[in-house]
PDB file of C-alpha atoms in Angstrom:
ATOM      1  CA  ALA A   1     -47.761  12.598 -13.931  1.00  0.00           C
ATOM      2  CA  ILE A   2     -45.362  15.219 -12.640  1.00  0.00           C
ATOM      3  CA  ASP A   3     -42.554  16.085 -15.058  1.00  0.00           C
ATOM      4  CA  THR A   4     -40.709  18.460 -12.721  1.00  0.00           C
ATOM      5  CA  LEU A   5     -40.995  18.926  -8.993  1.00  0.00           C
ATOM      6  CA  GLN A   6     -39.685  22.054  -7.289  1.00  0.00           C
ATOM      7  CA  VAL A   7     -38.201  21.112  -3.931  1.00  0.00           C
ATOM      8  CA  HIS A   8     -36.738  23.233  -1.089  1.00  0.00           C
ATOM      9  CA  ASP A   9     -34.310  26.081  -2.029  1.00  0.00           C
ATOM     10  CA  GLY A  10     -34.325  25.534  -5.792  1.00  0.00           C
ATOM     11  CA  ALA A  11     -33.467  21.798  -5.981  1.00  0.00           C
ATOM     12  CA  THR A  12     -35.478  20.075  -8.694  1.00  0.00           C
ATOM     13  CA  VAL A  13     -36.414  16.482  -9.407  1.00  0.00           C
ATOM     14  CA  SER A  14     -37.422  15.495 -12.941  1.00  0.00           C
ATOM     15  CA  ALA A  15     -38.360  12.115 -14.345  1.00  0.00           C
ATOM     16  CA  GLY A  16     -35.257  10.790 -16.124  1.00  0.00           C
ATOM     17  CA  ALA A  17     -33.405  14.072 -15.617  1.00  0.00           C
ATOM     18  CA  ASP A  18     -30.506  15.253 -13.522  1.00  0.00           C
ATOM     19  CA  VAL A  19     -31.018  16.208  -9.894  1.00  0.00           C
ATOM     20  CA  THR A  20     -28.977  19.097  -8.448  1.00  0.00           C
ATOM     21  CA  PHE A  21     -28.457  19.713  -4.754  1.00  0.00           C
ATOM     22  CA  THR A  22     -27.290  23.318  -4.467  1.00  0.00           C
ATOM     23  CA  GLY A  23     -24.859  24.183  -1.671  1.00  0.00           C
ATOM     24  CA  SER A  24     -24.791  27.391   0.331  1.00  0.00           C
ATOM     25  CA  THR A  25     -21.713  28.615  -1.575  1.00  0.00           C
ATOM     26  CA  SER A  26     -21.559  28.949  -5.346  1.00  0.00           C
ATOM     27  CA  GLY A  27     -20.167  25.789  -6.956  1.00  0.00           C
ATOM     28  CA  GLU A  28     -20.686  23.546  -3.923  1.00  0.00           C
ATOM     29  CA  ASN A  29     -23.208  21.355  -5.715  1.00  0.00           C
ATOM     30  CA  ILE A  30     -23.951  17.664  -5.866  1.00  0.00           C
ATOM     31  CA  VAL A  31     -25.532  16.461  -9.116  1.00  0.00           C
ATOM     32  CA  TRP A  32     -27.157  13.134  -9.945  1.00  0.00           C
ATOM     33  CA  ASP A  33     -26.272  12.796 -13.634  1.00  0.00           C
ATOM     34  CA  SER A  34     -28.974  10.451 -14.927  1.00  0.00           C
ATOM     35  CA  SER A  35     -27.398  10.057 -18.379  1.00  0.00           C
ATOM     36  CA  GLU A  36     -24.104   8.815 -16.883  1.00  0.00           C
ATOM     37  CA  GLY A  37     -25.574   7.160 -13.794  1.00  0.00           C
ATOM     38  CA  THR A  38     -23.116   9.060 -11.581  1.00  0.00           C
ATOM     39  CA  LEU A  39     -23.321  11.206  -8.476  1.00  0.00           C
ATOM     40  CA  ASP A  40     -21.014  14.166  -9.158  1.00  0.00           C
ATOM     41  CA  ILE A  41     -19.746  15.940  -6.036  1.00  0.00           C
ATOM     42  CA  ALA A  42     -17.953  19.275  -6.503  1.00  0.00           C
ATOM     43  CA  ASP A  43     -14.514  20.069  -5.041  1.00  0.00           C
ATOM     44  CA  ASP A  44     -14.477  20.838  -1.312  1.00  0.00           C
ATOM     45  CA  VAL A  45     -17.880  19.166  -0.766  1.00  0.00           C
ATOM     46  CA  LYS A  46     -17.535  16.379   1.793  1.00  0.00           C
ATOM     47  CA  LEU A  47     -19.425  13.109   1.948  1.00  0.00           C
ATOM     48  CA  MET A  48     -20.034  12.756   5.698  1.00  0.00           C
ATOM     49  CA  ILE A  49     -20.990   9.365   7.136  1.00  0.00           C
ATOM     50  CA  GLY A  50     -21.926   8.544  10.733  1.00  0.00           C
ATOM     51  CA  ASP A  51     -23.853  10.308  13.489  1.00  0.00           C
ATOM     52  CA  SER A  52     -20.835  12.502  14.310  1.00  0.00           C
ATOM     53  CA  ASP A  53     -19.516  12.757  10.723  1.00  0.00           C
ATOM     54  CA  ASP A  54     -17.023  10.021  11.658  1.00  0.00           C
ATOM     55  CA  LEU A  55     -16.034   9.134   8.082  1.00  0.00           C
ATOM     56  CA  GLN A  56     -15.374  11.896   5.573  1.00  0.00           C
ATOM     57  CA  ILE A  57     -14.512  11.636   1.872  1.00  0.00           C
ATOM     58  CA  TRP A  58     -13.713  14.658  -0.316  1.00  0.00           C
ATOM     59  CA  HIS A  59     -11.514  16.212  -2.989  1.00  0.00           C
ATOM     60  CA  ASP A  60     -10.114  19.737  -2.612  1.00  0.00           C
ATOM     61  CA  GLY A  61      -9.196  20.306  -6.265  1.00  0.00           C
ATOM     62  CA  SER A  62      -5.637  19.082  -5.727  1.00  0.00           C
ATOM     63  CA  HIS A  63      -5.834  16.072  -3.395  1.00  0.00           C
ATOM     64  CA  SER A  64      -8.318  13.342  -2.468  1.00  0.00           C
ATOM     65  CA  TYR A  65      -9.010  12.460   1.165  1.00  0.00           C
ATOM     66  CA  VAL A  66     -10.545   9.663   3.222  1.00  0.00           C
ATOM     67  CA  LYS A  67     -10.599  10.709   6.862  1.00  0.00           C
ATOM     68  CA  ASP A  68     -11.549   8.548   9.831  1.00  0.00           C
ATOM     69  CA  ASN A  69     -12.569  11.184  12.336  1.00  0.00           C
ATOM     70  CA  GLY A  70     -14.291   8.964  14.889  1.00  0.00           C
ATOM     71  CA  THR A  71     -13.602   6.292  17.435  1.00  0.00           C
ATOM     72  CA  GLY A  72     -12.182   2.946  16.444  1.00  0.00           C
ATOM     73  CA  SER A  73     -10.146   2.065  13.381  1.00  0.00           C
ATOM     74  CA  LEU A  74     -10.530   2.639   9.660  1.00  0.00           C
ATOM     75  CA  ILE A  75     -11.027  -0.936   8.453  1.00  0.00           C
ATOM     76  CA  LEU A  76     -10.833  -2.063   4.831  1.00  0.00           C
ATOM     77  CA  LEU A  77     -12.447  -5.459   4.261  1.00  0.00           C
ATOM     78  CA  GLY A  78     -11.729  -7.811   1.399  1.00  0.00           C
ATOM     79  CA  ASP A  79     -10.284 -11.236   0.689  1.00  0.00           C
ATOM     80  CA  ASP A  80      -7.919  -9.715  -1.877  1.00  0.00           C
ATOM     81  CA  VAL A  81      -7.265  -5.981  -1.390  1.00  0.00           C
ATOM     82  CA  LEU A  82      -5.263  -4.413  -4.215  1.00  0.00           C
ATOM     83  CA  ILE A  83      -4.029  -0.812  -4.333  1.00  0.00           C
ATOM     84  CA  LYS A  84      -3.145   0.367  -7.852  1.00  0.00           C
ATOM     85  CA  ASN A  85      -2.028   3.609  -9.466  1.00  0.00           C
ATOM     86  CA  ALA A  86      -4.666   5.964 -10.897  1.00  0.00           C
ATOM     87  CA  ALA A  87      -4.210   4.545 -14.417  1.00  0.00           C
ATOM     88  CA  GLU A  88      -4.904   1.070 -12.955  1.00  0.00           C
ATOM     89  CA  SER A  89      -1.801  -0.216 -14.767  1.00  0.00           C
ATOM     90  CA  GLU A  90       0.548  -0.747 -11.792  1.00  0.00           C
ATOM     91  CA  ASN A  91       0.161  -2.538  -8.490  1.00  0.00           C
ATOM     92  CA  LYS A  92       1.270  -0.586  -5.416  1.00  0.00           C
ATOM     93  CA  ALA A  93       0.289  -3.001  -2.604  1.00  0.00           C
ATOM     94  CA  ARG A  94      -1.661  -6.248  -2.305  1.00  0.00           C
ATOM     95  CA  PHE A  95      -3.084  -7.930   0.784  1.00  0.00           C
ATOM     96  CA  THR A  96      -4.487 -11.472   0.442  1.00  0.00           C
ATOM     97  CA  SER A  97      -6.695 -13.327   2.909  1.00  0.00           C
ATOM     98  CA  ASP A  98      -4.739 -15.889   4.958  1.00  0.00           C
ATOM     99  CA  GLY A  99      -1.776 -15.147   2.726  1.00  0.00           C
ATOM    100  CA  SER A 100       0.878 -12.685   1.828  1.00  0.00           C
ATOM    101  CA  VAL A 101       1.351  -8.958   1.629  1.00  0.00           C
ATOM    102  CA  GLN A 102       3.234  -7.605  -1.371  1.00  0.00           C
ATOM    103  CA  LEU A 103       4.668  -4.109  -1.821  1.00  0.00           C
ATOM    104  CA  TYR A 104       5.675  -2.829  -5.244  1.00  0.00           C
ATOM    105  CA  PHE A 105       8.015  -0.230  -6.713  1.00  0.00           C
ATOM    106  CA  ASN A 106       7.236   0.970 -10.222  1.00  0.00           C
ATOM    107  CA  GLY A 107       4.883  -1.998 -10.648  1.00  0.00           C
ATOM    108  CA  ASN A 108       7.517  -4.576  -9.656  1.00  0.00           C
ATOM    109  CA  GLU A 109       7.188  -6.637  -6.481  1.00  0.00           C
ATOM    110  CA  LYS A 110       9.978  -5.740  -4.047  1.00  0.00           C
ATOM    111  CA  PHE A 111       8.775  -6.990  -0.641  1.00  0.00           C
ATOM    112  CA  ALA A 112       6.534  -9.895   0.295  1.00  0.00           C
ATOM    113  CA  THR A 113       5.587 -11.719   3.453  1.00  0.00           C
ATOM    114  CA  THR A 114       5.748 -15.517   3.337  1.00  0.00           C
ATOM    115  CA  ASN A 115       4.760 -18.350   5.665  1.00  0.00           C
ATOM    116  CA  THR A 116       8.343 -18.332   7.048  1.00  0.00           C
ATOM    117  CA  GLY A 117       9.130 -14.586   7.070  1.00  0.00           C
ATOM    118  CA  THR A 118       9.743 -12.102   4.269  1.00  0.00           C
ATOM    119  CA  ASN A 119      11.235 -11.988   0.800  1.00  0.00           C
ATOM    120  CA  VAL A 120      13.018  -8.923  -0.588  1.00  0.00           C
ATOM    121  CA  THR A 121      13.689  -8.641  -4.318  1.00  0.00           C
ATOM    122  CA  GLY A 122      16.628  -6.335  -4.905  1.00  0.00           C
ATOM    123  CA  VAL A 123      18.913  -4.738  -2.349  1.00  0.00           C
ATOM    124  CA  HIS A 124      17.913  -4.307   1.297  1.00  0.00           C
ATOM    125  CA  VAL A 125      19.491  -1.264   2.953  1.00  0.00           C
ATOM    126  CA  ASP A 126      19.219  -0.500   6.666  1.00  0.00           C
ATOM    127  CA  ASP A 127      21.026   1.646   9.228  1.00  0.00           C
ATOM    128  CA  GLY A 128      21.960  -1.317  11.392  1.00  0.00           C
ATOM    129  CA  ALA A 129      21.057  -4.960  11.044  1.00  0.00           C
ATOM    130  CA  THR A 130      20.345  -7.338  13.885  1.00  0.00           C
ATOM    131  CA  HIS A 131      19.550 -10.915  12.954  1.00  0.00           C
ATOM    132  CA  ASP A 132      18.141 -13.237  15.592  1.00  0.00           C
ATOM    133  CA  GLY A 133      18.902 -16.620  14.103  1.00  0.00           C
ATOM    134  CA  ASP A 134      21.074 -18.297  11.521  1.00  0.00           C
ATOM    135  CA  VAL A 135      22.116 -16.200   8.518  1.00  0.00           C
ATOM    136  CA  THR A 136      23.076 -17.789   5.206  1.00  0.00           C
ATOM    137  CA  PHE A 137      25.176 -15.896   2.668  1.00  0.00           C
ATOM    138  CA  THR A 138      24.488 -17.636  -0.622  1.00  0.00           C
ATOM    139  CA  GLY A 139      27.367 -17.699  -3.090  1.00  0.00           C
ATOM    140  CA  ALA A 140      27.536 -18.779  -6.720  1.00  0.00           C
ATOM    141  CA  SER A 141      28.910 -22.211  -5.819  1.00  0.00           C
ATOM    142  CA  SER A 142      29.119 -22.373  -1.996  1.00  0.00           C
ATOM    143  CA  ASN A 143      27.642 -20.715   1.076  1.00  0.00           C
ATOM    144  CA  VAL A 144      28.809 -19.147   4.317  1.00  0.00           C
ATOM    145  CA  VAL A 145      26.529 -19.509   7.371  1.00  0.00           C
ATOM    146  CA  TRP A 146      26.461 -17.694  10.688  1.00  0.00           C
ATOM    147  CA  ASP A 147      25.264 -20.497  12.977  1.00  0.00           C
ATOM    148  CA  LYS A 148      23.692 -18.787  15.989  1.00  0.00           C
ATOM    149  CA  SER A 149      23.467 -21.920  18.137  1.00  0.00           C
ATOM    150  CA  ASP A 150      27.215 -22.683  17.746  1.00  0.00           C
ATOM    151  CA  ASN A 151      28.404 -19.066  17.489  1.00  0.00           C
ATOM    152  CA  PHE A 152      30.374 -20.090  14.382  1.00  0.00           C
ATOM    153  CA  LEU A 153      30.822 -18.512  10.992  1.00  0.00           C
ATOM    154  CA  GLU A 154      30.826 -21.693   8.906  1.00  0.00           C
ATOM    155  CA  PHE A 155      32.454 -21.687   5.470  1.00  0.00           C
ATOM    156  CA  ALA A 156      31.451 -24.463   3.061  1.00  0.00           C
ATOM    157  CA  ASP A 157      34.196 -26.204   1.107  1.00  0.00           C
ATOM    158  CA  ASN A 158      35.846 -23.806  -1.370  1.00  0.00           C
ATOM    159  CA  SER A 159      34.365 -20.689   0.312  1.00  0.00           C
ATOM    160  CA  LYS A 160      37.157 -18.197   1.012  1.00  0.00           C
ATOM    161  CA  ALA A 161      37.701 -15.592   3.687  1.00  0.00           C
ATOM    162  CA  THR A 162      39.870 -12.901   2.113  1.00  0.00           C
ATOM    163  CA  PHE A 163      41.652 -10.049   3.877  1.00  0.00           C
ATOM    164  CA  GLY A 164      43.463  -6.938   2.619  1.00  0.00           C
ATOM    165  CA  SER A 165      42.761  -4.653  -0.312  1.00  0.00           C
ATOM    166  CA  GLY A 166      44.579  -7.035  -2.657  1.00  0.00           C
ATOM    167  CA  ASP A 167      43.184 -10.197  -1.033  1.00  0.00           C
ATOM    168  CA  ASP A 168      46.671 -10.648   0.483  1.00  0.00           C
ATOM    169  CA  LEU A 169      45.500 -13.226   3.001  1.00  0.00           C
ATOM    170  CA  GLN A 170      43.103 -15.973   1.970  1.00  0.00           C
ATOM    171  CA  ILE A 171      41.754 -18.760   4.115  1.00  0.00           C
ATOM    172  CA  TRP A 172      39.729 -21.634   2.666  1.00  0.00           C
ATOM    173  CA  HIS A 173      39.295 -25.374   2.743  1.00  0.00           C
TER     174      HIS A 173
END
């Protein structure tokens, strides 16, 4: 049996031992760590996939990258795709098969798609709103509806329209 095999340019293969692939520049190594069962790739060493290096994955010491450098799209497949923070304690985004998309802030769901549109938890701020359809303003005890088909702002019983800084004019039914 061979305990150690010397391969091209100083790389070695040992039974049950680590395997080091030495790069052309000092520190640009890839190591199979047999005790941990991990492939350790040094900073600035890229994992290149595809005939034209179409997909590239690397870490530069400060940031991590996944780069689609080829034709077509970068496609992530999964029935339930979840993006979490590095500590794996907070959701950032979730995409479910034949279902919703949720976006989170500080681990709390703030935006979700539904079978009828979207749901926003919290305050929605925009630079200019255009609504193509009926809009319901939900009050504590009654609602006001912009009815697109009738071009009416419809106040439910006991809903008030108030005018003036001191509510000087009030209209209600």
